[in-house]
C-alpha cells in the first residue's frame, strides 16, 4: 500500500493533486481524506495558486470508498460511519466553492464517490479508456457525494435513472456525447491537455472565474429573475477588479492581456 495517499505537486500558478492508492484504484480511506483536506486548505491559503488539477495514479482515477474498511462478518451490522458528513460532503462543497477553476483529469475508471467527486469539478477531461460508474446500486447503496444532484442536471432524468439504477460503466466518449463531462481525449494526450488547460487558467482573470463559478453554482436553484439580479451583483464586483481594466486595455491596444488574478 502506498505511504502517501495523495501526491501534491506545485507548478507555476497551479497545483496538481494525484490520488495515490493505485493498488485499490485510489479508493478513499480516512487518511486519504485527511491528506486531501489539508492539501486543499493549503491551496486556499496560497494566493499564487490559480487552478487545481486532480488526477489519479496507476490505471484508475478513484473507486470511491475503500470497501475493505466496510467489511463485516455475515449477520453483523456495519459499524456506524459518518463518512458523508465528515468527509465526502465537505469535499464536494469545497470543490464547488473554491474560488479558482478545478480540473479533473480522469485517467481511468471513476466509480462510486470517485465518479461524483470528478463531476463536482469545474472541468472534467477524461482519457478515452476511462469510464464513469455509479457503482452504488451494485452494493445496495444510494449515489452520494452529489451524484443524485449532478446526474439529472448534467444528462437529464432518464439517463440519470439508468446510470444510477443499473450501475453500468459509461465510457468516456459517451460521457462526453451525453454532456456528463467536458471532453474526452486520447489516453496519451490526457496529461498534456490537462496541463495546458491549467496553464491557461494560471494566467486567466482568476477573480472573474471565481465569480462565474458562483453564478453557475447558484443557477441550478434560481429563477431567471433571481439569476439576473445575481449577475448584476457579481458583475459589479468583476468590474472593480484590475483584471477587467487590463482586459479592456489589452483589447483596445490589440495585445495579449497580462492578468494578475488579484482582487
Ligand atoms: O460507508 C460509507 O462510507 C458510505 C460511502 C460510500 C461512498 C462510495 O464510494 S460507495 C462505492 C464504493 N465503490 C465501489 O463500489 C466500487 C468498487 N469497485 C469496482 O466496482 C471495480 O473495482 C471497478 C468497476 C471500479 C473497476 O473494476 P476493474 O475490474 O477494472 O478493477 P478490479 O479488479 O475490480 O479492482 C482492482 C483492484 O482494486 C482490486 O484489488 P486486487 O484484487 O487487485 O487486490 C479491487 O479489489 C480493488 N478495488 C477496487 N475498488 C475498490 C477496491 N478495493 C477497495 N475498495 C474499493 N472501492
mmCIF file of C-alpha atoms and ligand atoms in Angstrom:
data_model
loop_
_atom_site.group_PDB
_atom_site.id
_atom_site.type_symbol
_atom_site.label_atom_id
_atom_site.label_comp_id
_atom_site.label_asym_id
_atom_site.label_seq_id
_atom_site.Cartn_x
_atom_site.Cartn_y
_atom_site.Cartn_z
ATOM 1 C CA UNK A 1 0.000 0.000 0.000
ATOM 2 C CA UNK A 2 1.375 3.470 -0.912
ATOM 3 C CA UNK A 3 2.665 5.547 2.013
ATOM 4 C CA UNK A 4 1.483 8.878 0.607
ATOM 5 C CA UNK A 5 -2.189 8.538 -0.148
ATOM 6 C CA UNK A 6 -2.045 11.721 -2.219
ATOM 7 C CA UNK A 7 0.829 13.424 -4.061
ATOM 8 C CA UNK A 8 0.887 17.218 -4.277
ATOM 9 C CA UNK A 9 2.903 18.978 -6.945
ATOM 10 C CA UNK A 10 3.376 22.759 -7.064
ATOM 11 C CA UNK A 11 3.537 24.033 -10.625
ATOM 12 C CA UNK A 12 3.801 27.596 -11.879
ATOM 13 C CA UNK A 13 0.442 29.120 -10.842
ATOM 14 C CA UNK A 14 -1.378 25.869 -10.091
ATOM 15 C CA UNK A 15 -1.288 22.652 -8.025
ATOM 16 C CA UNK A 16 -1.654 19.038 -9.062
ATOM 17 C CA UNK A 17 -3.140 16.578 -6.578
ATOM 18 C CA UNK A 18 -2.734 12.921 -7.526
ATOM 19 C CA UNK A 19 -4.882 10.402 -5.644
ATOM 20 C CA UNK A 20 -2.339 7.742 -4.849
ATOM 21 C CA UNK A 21 -3.588 4.370 -3.642
ATOM 22 C CA UNK A 22 -3.217 2.613 -7.010
ATOM 23 C CA UNK A 23 -3.493 -0.944 -5.668
ATOM 24 C CA UNK A 24 -7.078 -0.028 -4.581
ATOM 25 C CA UNK A 25 -7.802 2.097 -7.674
ATOM 26 C CA UNK A 26 -7.234 5.149 -5.427
ATOM 27 C CA UNK A 27 -10.225 4.336 -3.210
ATOM 28 C CA UNK A 28 -10.696 6.649 -0.239
ATOM 29 C CA UNK A 29 -9.718 5.760 3.295
ATOM 30 C CA UNK A 30 -9.737 8.198 6.219
ATOM 31 C CA UNK A 31 -6.029 9.010 5.805
ATOM 32 C CA UNK A 32 -6.534 9.948 2.162
ATOM 33 C CA UNK A 33 -9.497 12.168 3.065
ATOM 34 C CA UNK A 34 -7.429 13.925 5.744
ATOM 35 C CA UNK A 35 -4.482 14.460 3.394
ATOM 36 C CA UNK A 36 -6.747 15.809 0.650
ATOM 37 C CA UNK A 37 -8.459 18.189 3.038
ATOM 38 C CA UNK A 38 -5.120 19.572 4.216
ATOM 39 C CA UNK A 39 -3.842 19.989 0.646
ATOM 40 C CA UNK A 40 -6.969 21.920 -0.341
ATOM 41 C CA UNK A 41 -6.706 24.142 2.750
ATOM 42 C CA UNK A 42 -3.135 24.965 1.738
ATOM 43 C CA UNK A 43 -4.328 25.874 -1.761
ATOM 44 C CA UNK A 44 -6.995 28.177 -0.310
ATOM 45 C CA UNK A 45 -4.339 29.994 1.700
ATOM 46 C CA UNK A 46 -1.957 30.420 -1.261
ATOM 47 C CA UNK A 47 -2.748 33.465 -3.402
ATOM 48 C CA UNK A 48 -0.334 32.340 -6.093
ATOM 49 C CA UNK A 49 -2.347 29.173 -6.751
ATOM 50 C CA UNK A 50 -4.820 29.964 -9.535
ATOM 51 C CA UNK A 51 -6.040 26.483 -10.542
ATOM 52 C CA UNK A 52 -6.199 22.939 -9.191
ATOM 53 C CA UNK A 53 -5.789 19.735 -11.166
ATOM 54 C CA UNK A 54 -6.946 16.428 -9.656
ATOM 55 C CA UNK A 55 -5.976 13.107 -11.199
ATOM 56 C CA UNK A 56 -5.270 9.504 -10.178
ATOM 57 C CA UNK A 57 -2.171 7.356 -10.171
ATOM 58 C CA UNK A 58 -1.985 3.987 -11.917
ATOM 59 C CA UNK A 59 -4.859 2.745 -14.044
ATOM 60 C CA UNK A 60 -7.760 4.301 -12.150
ATOM 61 C CA UNK A 61 -8.979 7.763 -11.159
ATOM 62 C CA UNK A 62 -10.808 6.800 -7.952
ATOM 63 C CA UNK A 63 -13.013 3.847 -6.932
ATOM 64 C CA UNK A 64 -14.878 5.727 -4.183
ATOM 65 C CA UNK A 65 -14.919 4.432 -0.630
ATOM 66 C CA UNK A 66 -12.362 1.725 0.214
ATOM 67 C CA UNK A 67 -14.748 -1.161 0.809
ATOM 68 C CA UNK A 68 -12.139 -3.122 2.770
ATOM 69 C CA UNK A 69 -12.910 -0.657 5.580
ATOM 70 C CA UNK A 70 -16.606 -1.572 5.435
ATOM 71 C CA UNK A 71 -16.343 -5.364 5.541
ATOM 72 C CA UNK A 72 -18.460 -7.063 8.237
ATOM 73 C CA UNK A 73 -18.993 -10.735 9.174
ATOM 74 C CA UNK A 74 -22.287 -12.298 7.978
ATOM 75 C CA UNK A 75 -25.029 -11.299 10.404
ATOM 76 C CA UNK A 76 -23.049 -8.385 11.847
ATOM 77 C CA UNK A 77 -24.172 -4.792 11.333
ATOM 78 C CA UNK A 78 -21.656 -2.364 9.825
ATOM 79 C CA UNK A 79 -20.014 -0.054 12.339
ATOM 80 C CA UNK A 80 -21.714 3.356 12.266
ATOM 81 C CA UNK A 81 -19.991 5.689 9.814
ATOM 82 C CA UNK A 82 -20.380 9.415 9.353
ATOM 83 C CA UNK A 83 -18.097 9.480 6.313
ATOM 84 C CA UNK A 84 -20.539 11.543 4.245
ATOM 85 C CA UNK A 85 -20.920 14.229 6.886
ATOM 86 C CA UNK A 86 -17.257 14.164 7.899
ATOM 87 C CA UNK A 87 -15.514 13.787 4.540
ATOM 88 C CA UNK A 88 -17.400 13.422 1.265
ATOM 89 C CA UNK A 89 -19.920 16.236 1.658
ATOM 90 C CA UNK A 90 -17.372 18.827 2.856
ATOM 91 C CA UNK A 91 -15.087 17.803 -0.032
ATOM 92 C CA UNK A 92 -17.808 18.284 -2.665
ATOM 93 C CA UNK A 93 -18.847 21.608 -1.106
ATOM 94 C CA UNK A 94 -15.234 22.757 -1.034
ATOM 95 C CA UNK A 95 -14.542 21.844 -4.675
ATOM 96 C CA UNK A 96 -17.632 23.765 -5.791
ATOM 97 C CA UNK A 97 -16.806 26.784 -3.614
ATOM 98 C CA UNK A 98 -13.033 27.086 -4.231
ATOM 99 C CA UNK A 99 -12.550 30.491 -5.866
ATOM 100 C CA UNK A 100 -10.458 29.050 -8.709
ATOM 101 C CA UNK A 101 -11.015 26.532 -11.505
ATOM 102 C CA UNK A 102 -10.790 22.868 -10.516
ATOM 103 C CA UNK A 103 -9.960 20.471 -13.336
ATOM 104 C CA UNK A 104 -10.388 16.683 -13.075
ATOM 105 C CA UNK A 105 -8.153 14.643 -15.388
ATOM 106 C CA UNK A 106 -9.903 11.275 -15.229
ATOM 107 C CA UNK A 107 -7.163 8.860 -16.242
ATOM 108 C CA UNK A 108 -9.120 5.628 -15.683
ATOM 109 C CA UNK A 109 -12.239 4.289 -14.023
ATOM 110 C CA UNK A 110 -14.101 6.739 -11.755
ATOM 111 C CA UNK A 111 -16.545 4.795 -9.581
ATOM 112 C CA UNK A 112 -18.881 5.490 -6.668
ATOM 113 C CA UNK A 113 -17.970 8.635 -4.777
ATOM 114 C CA UNK A 114 -14.869 8.828 -7.014
ATOM 115 C CA UNK A 115 -17.143 9.414 -10.005
ATOM 116 C CA UNK A 116 -19.156 12.115 -8.267
ATOM 117 C CA UNK A 117 -16.101 13.906 -6.922
ATOM 118 C CA UNK A 118 -14.897 14.146 -10.533
ATOM 119 C CA UNK A 119 -18.323 15.542 -11.527
ATOM 120 C CA UNK A 120 -18.050 18.160 -8.760
ATOM 121 C CA UNK A 121 -15.003 19.642 -10.508
ATOM 122 C CA UNK A 122 -15.463 22.579 -12.888
ATOM 123 C CA UNK A 123 -13.935 20.973 -15.968
ATOM 124 C CA UNK A 124 -13.822 17.198 -16.387
ATOM 125 C CA UNK A 125 -11.451 15.785 -19.002
ATOM 126 C CA UNK A 126 -11.144 12.038 -19.418
ATOM 127 C CA UNK A 127 -8.895 9.578 -21.179
ATOM 128 C CA UNK A 128 -10.682 7.616 -23.909
ATOM 129 C CA UNK A 129 -10.176 4.369 -21.938
ATOM 130 C CA UNK A 130 -11.709 5.851 -18.761
ATOM 131 C CA UNK A 131 -15.256 5.170 -17.624
ATOM 132 C CA UNK A 132 -17.759 6.580 -15.138
ATOM 133 C CA UNK A 133 -19.668 4.167 -12.896
ATOM 134 C CA UNK A 134 -22.369 4.930 -10.358
ATOM 135 C CA UNK A 135 -21.434 1.644 -8.710
ATOM 136 C CA UNK A 136 -23.547 2.216 -5.571
ATOM 137 C CA UNK A 137 -26.549 0.151 -6.714
ATOM 138 C CA UNK A 138 -24.269 -2.884 -7.118
ATOM 139 C CA UNK A 139 -23.731 -2.943 -3.359
ATOM 140 C CA UNK A 140 -27.116 -1.696 -2.158
ATOM 141 C CA UNK A 141 -26.171 1.965 -1.656
ATOM 142 C CA UNK A 142 -27.513 5.285 -2.911
ATOM 143 C CA UNK A 143 -25.373 7.521 -5.155
ATOM 144 C CA UNK A 144 -23.756 10.052 -2.818
ATOM 145 C CA UNK A 145 -21.233 12.896 -2.971
ATOM 146 C CA UNK A 146 -23.778 14.850 -5.020
ATOM 147 C CA UNK A 147 -24.492 12.080 -7.557
ATOM 148 C CA UNK A 148 -28.280 12.404 -7.379
ATOM 149 C CA UNK A 149 -27.920 16.185 -7.832
ATOM 150 C CA UNK A 150 -25.295 16.254 -10.592
ATOM 151 C CA UNK A 151 -26.633 13.421 -12.767
ATOM 152 C CA UNK A 152 -30.106 14.727 -13.690
ATOM 153 C CA UNK A 153 -28.723 18.230 -14.190
ATOM 154 C CA UNK A 154 -25.942 17.042 -16.479
ATOM 155 C CA UNK A 155 -27.603 14.294 -18.502
ATOM 156 C CA UNK A 156 -31.363 14.567 -17.832
ATOM 157 C CA UNK A 157 -33.676 12.407 -15.752
ATOM 158 C CA UNK A 158 -33.926 9.321 -17.999
ATOM 159 C CA UNK A 159 -30.162 8.868 -18.316
ATOM 160 C CA UNK A 160 -29.624 9.746 -14.637
ATOM 161 C CA UNK A 161 -32.012 6.982 -13.580
ATOM 162 C CA UNK A 162 -30.381 4.477 -15.912
ATOM 163 C CA UNK A 163 -26.883 5.310 -14.698
ATOM 164 C CA UNK A 164 -27.870 5.290 -11.017
ATOM 165 C CA UNK A 165 -30.114 2.216 -11.036
ATOM 166 C CA UNK A 166 -28.207 -0.018 -13.463
ATOM 167 C CA UNK A 167 -24.701 0.997 -12.317
ATOM 168 C CA UNK A 168 -23.234 0.213 -15.721
ATOM 169 C CA UNK A 169 -19.956 1.866 -16.705
ATOM 170 C CA UNK A 170 -20.345 4.789 -19.097
ATOM 171 C CA UNK A 171 -17.313 5.001 -21.413
ATOM 172 C CA UNK A 172 -15.610 8.412 -21.564
ATOM 173 C CA UNK A 173 -16.538 9.003 -25.208
ATOM 174 C CA UNK A 174 -20.236 8.511 -24.458
ATOM 175 C CA UNK A 175 -19.897 10.600 -21.286
ATOM 176 C CA UNK A 176 -18.743 13.472 -23.499
ATOM 177 C CA UNK A 177 -21.584 12.880 -26.012
ATOM 178 C CA UNK A 178 -24.126 12.867 -23.170
ATOM 179 C CA UNK A 179 -22.755 16.098 -21.656
ATOM 180 C CA UNK A 180 -21.628 14.404 -18.431
ATOM 181 C CA UNK A 181 -18.091 15.705 -18.956
ATOM 182 C CA UNK A 182 -16.361 18.472 -20.894
ATOM 183 C CA UNK A 183 -14.019 16.451 -23.091
ATOM 184 C CA UNK A 184 -12.635 13.005 -23.872
ATOM 185 C CA UNK A 185 -9.096 12.823 -25.282
ATOM 186 C CA UNK A 186 -6.697 10.066 -26.305
ATOM 187 C CA UNK A 187 -5.076 8.396 -23.301
ATOM 188 C CA UNK A 188 -1.579 9.567 -24.263
ATOM 189 C CA UNK A 189 -2.813 13.172 -24.616
ATOM 190 C CA UNK A 190 -4.638 13.493 -21.262
ATOM 191 C CA UNK A 191 -1.775 14.702 -19.040
ATOM 192 C CA UNK A 192 -0.589 17.235 -21.633
ATOM 193 C CA UNK A 193 -4.091 18.557 -22.363
ATOM 194 C CA UNK A 194 -4.866 18.909 -18.654
ATOM 195 C CA UNK A 195 -1.559 20.714 -18.112
ATOM 196 C CA UNK A 196 -2.315 23.117 -20.996
ATOM 197 C CA UNK A 197 -5.715 23.866 -19.504
ATOM 198 C CA UNK A 198 -4.235 24.612 -16.070
ATOM 199 C CA UNK A 199 -1.501 26.791 -17.588
ATOM 200 C CA UNK A 200 -4.269 28.732 -19.321
ATOM 201 C CA UNK A 201 -6.160 29.124 -16.037
ATOM 202 C CA UNK A 202 -2.960 30.119 -14.179
ATOM 203 C CA UNK A 203 -2.754 33.188 -16.448
ATOM 204 C CA UNK A 204 -6.513 33.914 -16.502
ATOM 205 C CA UNK A 205 -8.586 36.533 -14.616
ATOM 206 C CA UNK A 206 -8.985 34.353 -11.515
ATOM 207 C CA UNK A 207 -11.400 36.657 -9.670
ATOM 208 C CA UNK A 208 -13.713 36.745 -12.677
ATOM 209 C CA UNK A 209 -13.581 32.958 -12.979
ATOM 210 C CA UNK A 210 -14.430 32.626 -9.276
ATOM 211 C CA UNK A 211 -17.473 34.858 -9.838
ATOM 212 C CA UNK A 212 -18.503 32.745 -12.859
ATOM 213 C CA UNK A 213 -18.372 29.692 -10.581
ATOM 214 C CA UNK A 214 -20.608 31.427 -8.051
ATOM 215 C CA UNK A 215 -23.131 32.369 -10.728
ATOM 216 C CA UNK A 216 -23.266 28.891 -12.242
ATOM 217 C CA UNK A 217 -23.436 27.204 -8.828
ATOM 218 C CA UNK A 218 -26.453 29.335 -7.963
ATOM 219 C CA UNK A 219 -28.252 28.990 -11.304
ATOM 220 C CA UNK A 220 -29.493 25.442 -10.709
ATOM 221 C CA UNK A 221 -31.819 26.638 -7.958
ATOM 222 C CA UNK A 222 -32.572 30.209 -9.047
ATOM 223 C CA UNK A 223 -35.412 31.699 -11.057
ATOM 224 C CA UNK A 224 -34.374 33.777 -14.090
ATOM 225 C CA UNK A 225 -35.246 36.907 -12.097
ATOM 226 C CA UNK A 226 -33.037 35.931 -9.185
ATOM 227 C CA UNK A 227 -30.227 34.947 -11.539
ATOM 228 C CA UNK A 228 -30.413 38.303 -13.369
ATOM 229 C CA UNK A 229 -30.068 40.056 -10.008
ATOM 230 C CA UNK A 230 -27.140 37.846 -9.055
ATOM 231 C CA UNK A 231 -25.384 38.512 -12.386
ATOM 232 C CA UNK A 232 -25.852 42.251 -11.830
ATOM 233 C CA UNK A 233 -24.293 42.000 -8.356
ATOM 234 C CA UNK A 234 -21.405 39.768 -9.404
ATOM 235 C CA UNK A 235 -20.687 41.894 -12.463
ATOM 236 C CA UNK A 236 -20.328 44.956 -10.278
ATOM 237 C CA UNK A 237 -17.643 43.073 -8.314
ATOM 238 C CA UNK A 238 -15.925 41.877 -11.520
ATOM 239 C CA UNK A 239 -15.907 45.437 -12.906
ATOM 240 C CA UNK A 240 -13.819 46.540 -9.905
ATOM 241 C CA UNK A 241 -11.015 44.013 -10.498
ATOM 242 C CA UNK A 242 -7.699 45.119 -12.009
ATOM 243 C CA UNK A 243 -8.011 42.236 -14.487
ATOM 244 C CA UNK A 244 -11.144 43.769 -16.034
ATOM 245 C CA UNK A 245 -9.311 47.066 -16.582
ATOM 246 C CA UNK A 246 -6.336 45.168 -18.026
ATOM 247 C CA UNK A 247 -8.618 43.066 -20.254
ATOM 248 C CA UNK A 248 -10.212 46.166 -21.771
ATOM 249 C CA UNK A 249 -6.844 47.960 -22.202
ATOM 250 C CA UNK A 250 -5.282 44.896 -23.841
ATOM 251 C CA UNK A 251 -8.256 44.555 -26.206
ATOM 252 C CA UNK A 252 -8.066 48.213 -27.256
ATOM 253 C CA UNK A 253 -4.279 48.009 -27.663
ATOM 254 C CA UNK A 254 -4.608 44.752 -29.643
ATOM 255 C CA UNK A 255 -2.232 42.825 -27.367
ATOM 256 C CA UNK A 256 -2.421 39.790 -25.087
ATOM 257 C CA UNK A 257 -3.679 40.708 -21.582
ATOM 258 C CA UNK A 258 -1.457 40.189 -18.526
ATOM 259 C CA UNK A 259 -3.889 39.131 -15.819
ATOM 260 C CA UNK A 260 -2.704 39.029 -12.206
ATOM 261 C CA UNK A 261 -5.704 37.204 -10.770
ATOM 262 C CA UNK A 262 -5.700 39.622 -7.810
ATOM 263 C CA UNK A 263 -8.806 41.286 -6.328
HETATM 264 O O1 LIG B 1 -19.801 3.639 4.161
HETATM 265 C C1 LIG B 1 -19.573 4.719 3.609
HETATM 266 O O2 LIG B 1 -18.596 5.423 3.928
HETATM 267 C C2 LIG B 1 -20.502 5.182 2.523
HETATM 268 C C3 LIG B 1 -19.774 5.865 1.416
HETATM 269 C C4 LIG B 1 -19.835 5.448 0.176
HETATM 270 C C5 LIG B 1 -19.079 6.070 -0.924
HETATM 271 C C6 LIG B 1 -18.808 5.119 -2.042
HETATM 272 O O3 LIG B 1 -17.970 5.449 -2.868
HETATM 273 S S1 LIG B 1 -19.625 3.625 -2.103
HETATM 274 C C7 LIG B 1 -18.994 2.898 -3.594
HETATM 275 C C8 LIG B 1 -17.684 2.193 -3.351
HETATM 276 N N1 LIG B 1 -17.039 1.806 -4.566
HETATM 277 C C9 LIG B 1 -17.436 0.763 -5.301
HETATM 278 O O4 LIG B 1 -18.393 0.109 -5.030
HETATM 279 C C10 LIG B 1 -16.558 0.418 -6.490
HETATM 280 C C11 LIG B 1 -15.900 -0.920 -6.265
HETATM 281 N N2 LIG B 1 -15.014 -1.229 -7.362
HETATM 282 C C12 LIG B 1 -15.463 -1.738 -8.529
HETATM 283 O O5 LIG B 1 -16.664 -1.909 -8.737
HETATM 284 C C13 LIG B 1 -14.445 -2.079 -9.552
HETATM 285 O O6 LIG B 1 -13.204 -2.216 -8.923
HETATM 286 C C14 LIG B 1 -14.328 -1.007 -10.655
HETATM 287 C C15 LIG B 1 -15.588 -1.007 -11.525
HETATM 288 C C16 LIG B 1 -14.096 0.392 -10.065
HETATM 289 C C17 LIG B 1 -13.111 -1.345 -11.553
HETATM 290 O O7 LIG B 1 -13.184 -2.698 -11.949
HETATM 291 P P1 LIG B 1 -11.882 -3.419 -12.536
HETATM 292 O O8 LIG B 1 -12.303 -4.770 -12.974
HETATM 293 O O9 LIG B 1 -11.250 -2.517 -13.534
HETATM 294 O O10 LIG B 1 -10.849 -3.497 -11.302
HETATM 295 P P2 LIG B 1 -10.900 -4.521 -10.069
HETATM 296 O O11 LIG B 1 -10.123 -5.746 -10.401
HETATM 297 O O12 LIG B 1 -12.273 -4.678 -9.566
HETATM 298 O O13 LIG B 1 -10.074 -3.662 -8.965
HETATM 299 C C18 LIG B 1 -8.651 -3.614 -8.931
HETATM 300 C C19 LIG B 1 -8.220 -3.739 -7.504
HETATM 301 O O14 LIG B 1 -8.708 -2.611 -6.779
HETATM 302 C C20 LIG B 1 -8.811 -4.984 -6.837
HETATM 303 O O15 LIG B 1 -7.875 -5.411 -5.859
HETATM 304 P P3 LIG B 1 -6.996 -6.757 -6.118
HETATM 305 O O16 LIG B 1 -7.954 -7.868 -6.396
HETATM 306 O O17 LIG B 1 -6.143 -6.414 -7.319
HETATM 307 O O18 LIG B 1 -6.207 -6.895 -4.861
HETATM 308 C C21 LIG B 1 -10.018 -4.415 -6.137
HETATM 309 O O19 LIG B 1 -10.425 -5.176 -5.026
HETATM 310 C C22 LIG B 1 -9.514 -3.072 -5.700
HETATM 311 N N3 LIG B 1 -10.624 -2.105 -5.502
HETATM 312 C C23 LIG B 1 -11.350 -1.525 -6.469
HETATM 313 N N4 LIG B 1 -12.259 -0.723 -5.915
HETATM 314 C C24 LIG B 1 -12.118 -0.833 -4.584
HETATM 315 C C25 LIG B 1 -11.067 -1.731 -4.315
HETATM 316 N N5 LIG B 1 -10.696 -2.040 -3.072
HETATM 317 C C26 LIG B 1 -11.397 -1.461 -2.053
HETATM 318 N N6 LIG B 1 -12.396 -0.588 -2.253
HETATM 319 C C27 LIG B 1 -12.791 -0.258 -3.481
HETATM 320 N N7 LIG B 1 -13.781 0.645 -3.648
#
